[in-house]
Short mmCIF file of C-alpha atoms in Angstrom, two decimals:
data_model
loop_
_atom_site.label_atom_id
_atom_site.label_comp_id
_atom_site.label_asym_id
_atom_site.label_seq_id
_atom_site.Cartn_x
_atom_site.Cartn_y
_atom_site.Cartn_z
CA UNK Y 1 30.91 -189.35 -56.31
CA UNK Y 2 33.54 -191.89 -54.86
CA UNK Y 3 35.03 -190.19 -51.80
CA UNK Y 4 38.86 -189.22 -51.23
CA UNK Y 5 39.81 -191.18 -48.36
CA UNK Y 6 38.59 -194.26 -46.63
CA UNK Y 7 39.01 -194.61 -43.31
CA UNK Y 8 39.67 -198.21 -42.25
CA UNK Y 9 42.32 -199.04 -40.14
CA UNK Y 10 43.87 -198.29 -36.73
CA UNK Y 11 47.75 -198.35 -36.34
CA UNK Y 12 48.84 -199.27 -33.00
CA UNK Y 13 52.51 -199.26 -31.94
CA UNK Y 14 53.13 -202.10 -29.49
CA UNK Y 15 55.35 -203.48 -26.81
CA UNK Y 16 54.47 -207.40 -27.93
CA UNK Y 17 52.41 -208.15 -31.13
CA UNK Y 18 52.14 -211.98 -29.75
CA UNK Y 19 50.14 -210.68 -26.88
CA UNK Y 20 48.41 -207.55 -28.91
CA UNK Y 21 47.48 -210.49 -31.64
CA UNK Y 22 46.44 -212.95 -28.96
CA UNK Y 23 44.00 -210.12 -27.44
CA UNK Y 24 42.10 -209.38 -30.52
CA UNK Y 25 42.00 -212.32 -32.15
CA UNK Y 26 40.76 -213.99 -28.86
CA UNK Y 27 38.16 -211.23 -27.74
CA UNK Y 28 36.82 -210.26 -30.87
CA UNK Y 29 37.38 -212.39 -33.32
CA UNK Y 30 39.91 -210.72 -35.52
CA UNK Y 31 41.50 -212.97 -37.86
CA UNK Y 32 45.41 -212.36 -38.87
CA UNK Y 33 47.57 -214.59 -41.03
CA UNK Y 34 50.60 -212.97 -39.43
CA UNK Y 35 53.55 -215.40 -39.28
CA UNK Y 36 54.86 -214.63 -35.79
CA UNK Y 37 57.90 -213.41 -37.39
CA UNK Y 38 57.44 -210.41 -39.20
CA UNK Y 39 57.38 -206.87 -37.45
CA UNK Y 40 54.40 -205.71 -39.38
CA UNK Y 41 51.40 -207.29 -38.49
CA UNK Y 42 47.45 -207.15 -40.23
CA UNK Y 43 44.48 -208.26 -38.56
CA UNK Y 44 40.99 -207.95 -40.16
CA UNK Y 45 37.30 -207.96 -38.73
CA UNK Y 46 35.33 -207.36 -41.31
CA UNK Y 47 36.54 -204.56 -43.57
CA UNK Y 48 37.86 -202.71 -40.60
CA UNK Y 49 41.76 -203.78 -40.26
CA UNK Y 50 44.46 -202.99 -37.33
CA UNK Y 51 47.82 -202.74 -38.10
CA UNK Y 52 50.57 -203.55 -35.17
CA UNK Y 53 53.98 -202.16 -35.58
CA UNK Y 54 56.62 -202.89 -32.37
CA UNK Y 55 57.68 -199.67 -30.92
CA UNK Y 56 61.39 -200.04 -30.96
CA UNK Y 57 61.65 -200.76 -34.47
CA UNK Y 58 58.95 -198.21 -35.69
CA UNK Y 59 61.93 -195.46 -34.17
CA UNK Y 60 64.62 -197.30 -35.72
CA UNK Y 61 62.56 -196.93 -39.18
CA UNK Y 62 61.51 -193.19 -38.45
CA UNK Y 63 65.70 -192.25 -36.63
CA UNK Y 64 62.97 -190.74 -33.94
CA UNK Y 65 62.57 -191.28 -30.33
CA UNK Y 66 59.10 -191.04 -28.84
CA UNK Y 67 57.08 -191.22 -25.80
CA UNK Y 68 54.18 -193.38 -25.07
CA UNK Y 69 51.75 -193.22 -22.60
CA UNK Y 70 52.29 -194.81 -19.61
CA UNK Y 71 49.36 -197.32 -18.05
CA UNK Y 72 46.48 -196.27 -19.91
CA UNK Y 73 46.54 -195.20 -23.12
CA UNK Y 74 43.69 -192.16 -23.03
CA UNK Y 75 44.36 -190.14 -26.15
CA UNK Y 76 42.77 -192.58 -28.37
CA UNK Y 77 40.16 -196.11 -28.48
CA UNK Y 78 39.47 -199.09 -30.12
CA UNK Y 79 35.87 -199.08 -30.65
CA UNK Y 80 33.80 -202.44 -31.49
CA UNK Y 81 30.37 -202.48 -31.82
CA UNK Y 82 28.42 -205.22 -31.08
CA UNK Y 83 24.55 -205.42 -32.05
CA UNK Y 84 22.48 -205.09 -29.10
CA UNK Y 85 22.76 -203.92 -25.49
CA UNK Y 86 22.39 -207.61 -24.47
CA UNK Y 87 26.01 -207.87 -26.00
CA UNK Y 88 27.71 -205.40 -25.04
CA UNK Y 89 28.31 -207.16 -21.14
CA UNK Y 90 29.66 -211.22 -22.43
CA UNK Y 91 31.69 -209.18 -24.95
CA UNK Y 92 33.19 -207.01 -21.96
CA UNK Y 93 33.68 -209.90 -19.98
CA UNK Y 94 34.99 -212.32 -22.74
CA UNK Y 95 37.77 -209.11 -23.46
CA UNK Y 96 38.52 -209.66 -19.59
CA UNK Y 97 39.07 -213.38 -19.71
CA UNK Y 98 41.20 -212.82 -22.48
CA UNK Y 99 43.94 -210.94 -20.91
CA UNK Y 100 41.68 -207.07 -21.22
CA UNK Y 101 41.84 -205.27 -17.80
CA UNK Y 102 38.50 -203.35 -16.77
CA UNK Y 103 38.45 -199.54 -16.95
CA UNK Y 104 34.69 -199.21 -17.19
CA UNK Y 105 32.28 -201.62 -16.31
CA UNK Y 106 29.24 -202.01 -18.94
CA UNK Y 107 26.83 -198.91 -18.28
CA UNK Y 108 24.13 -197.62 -19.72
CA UNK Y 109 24.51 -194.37 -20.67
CA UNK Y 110 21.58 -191.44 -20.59
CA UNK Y 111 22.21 -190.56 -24.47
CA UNK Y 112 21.27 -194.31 -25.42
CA UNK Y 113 24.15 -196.51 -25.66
CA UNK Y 114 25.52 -199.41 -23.30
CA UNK Y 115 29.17 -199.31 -23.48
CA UNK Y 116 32.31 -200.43 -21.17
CA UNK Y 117 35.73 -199.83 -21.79
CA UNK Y 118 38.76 -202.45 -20.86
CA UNK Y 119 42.43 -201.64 -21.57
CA UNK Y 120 44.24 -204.28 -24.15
CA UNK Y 121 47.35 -205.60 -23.36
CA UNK Y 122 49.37 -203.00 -24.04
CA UNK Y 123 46.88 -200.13 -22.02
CA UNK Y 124 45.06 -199.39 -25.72
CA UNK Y 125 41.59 -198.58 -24.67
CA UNK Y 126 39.04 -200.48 -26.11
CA UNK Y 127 35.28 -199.02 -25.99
CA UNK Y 128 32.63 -201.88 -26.76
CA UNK Y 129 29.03 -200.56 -27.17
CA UNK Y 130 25.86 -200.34 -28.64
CA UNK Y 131 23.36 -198.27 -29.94
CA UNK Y 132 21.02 -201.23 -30.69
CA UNK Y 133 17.66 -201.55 -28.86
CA UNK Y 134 17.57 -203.68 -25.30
CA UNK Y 135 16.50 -207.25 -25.81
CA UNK Y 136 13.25 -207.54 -23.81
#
């Protein structure tokens, strides 16, 4: 049977979509054919898809106020997965060069994965890992 729900996107409420859609599409190669205009913004890798909405008007939308998380955003990630451990460190330093500030270096973890974390422009953590086997 067909399942209920699909999960495939992440919604993330931002200060500045330029510099959100700059970031990903930069880094990892999302693609986007957001008009620079619009508040709403799409960006696809694959079939996985992030939505941007500004902050200020998401509460004008909702008549809410809310709070954000100040610096580092640690209730939540971004997770790409790249194919092999041999990827996981010029895809952590690519996210650097492209405006991504370093939270966790690439490591190799004792539970089989090699994964760093850098914060996105707007202190979204992104995780970027892999399970793969290490190129010899």
């Amino acid at each position: 049977p067909q399942p209920r729900f699909k999960c495939n996107t992440i919604g993330l409420f931002t200060r500045d979509n330029r510099a959100i859609v700059d970031f990903y599409t930069r880094a990892f190669g999302f693609r986007t054919d957001w008009d620079g205009v619009q508040p709403n913004v799409e960006m696809w890798l694959g079939d996985q898809r992030i939505i941007l909405f500004p902050r200020n008007d998401f509460e004008a939308m909702t008549s809410q106020t809310y709070s954000y998380p100040a610096g580092v955003n640690g209730t939540m990630e971004v997770a790409i997965d790249v194919p092999t451990f041999a990827d996981v460190d010029p895809a952590y330093q690519q996210a650097l060069a492209c405006g991504g500030r370093s939270v966790l270096p690439p490591t190799t973890e004792p539970w089989g994965q090699r994964t760093c974390y850098v914060a996105d422009p707007d202190g979204n953590l992104v995780e970027i890992g892999s399970f793969g086997a290490i190129d010899r």
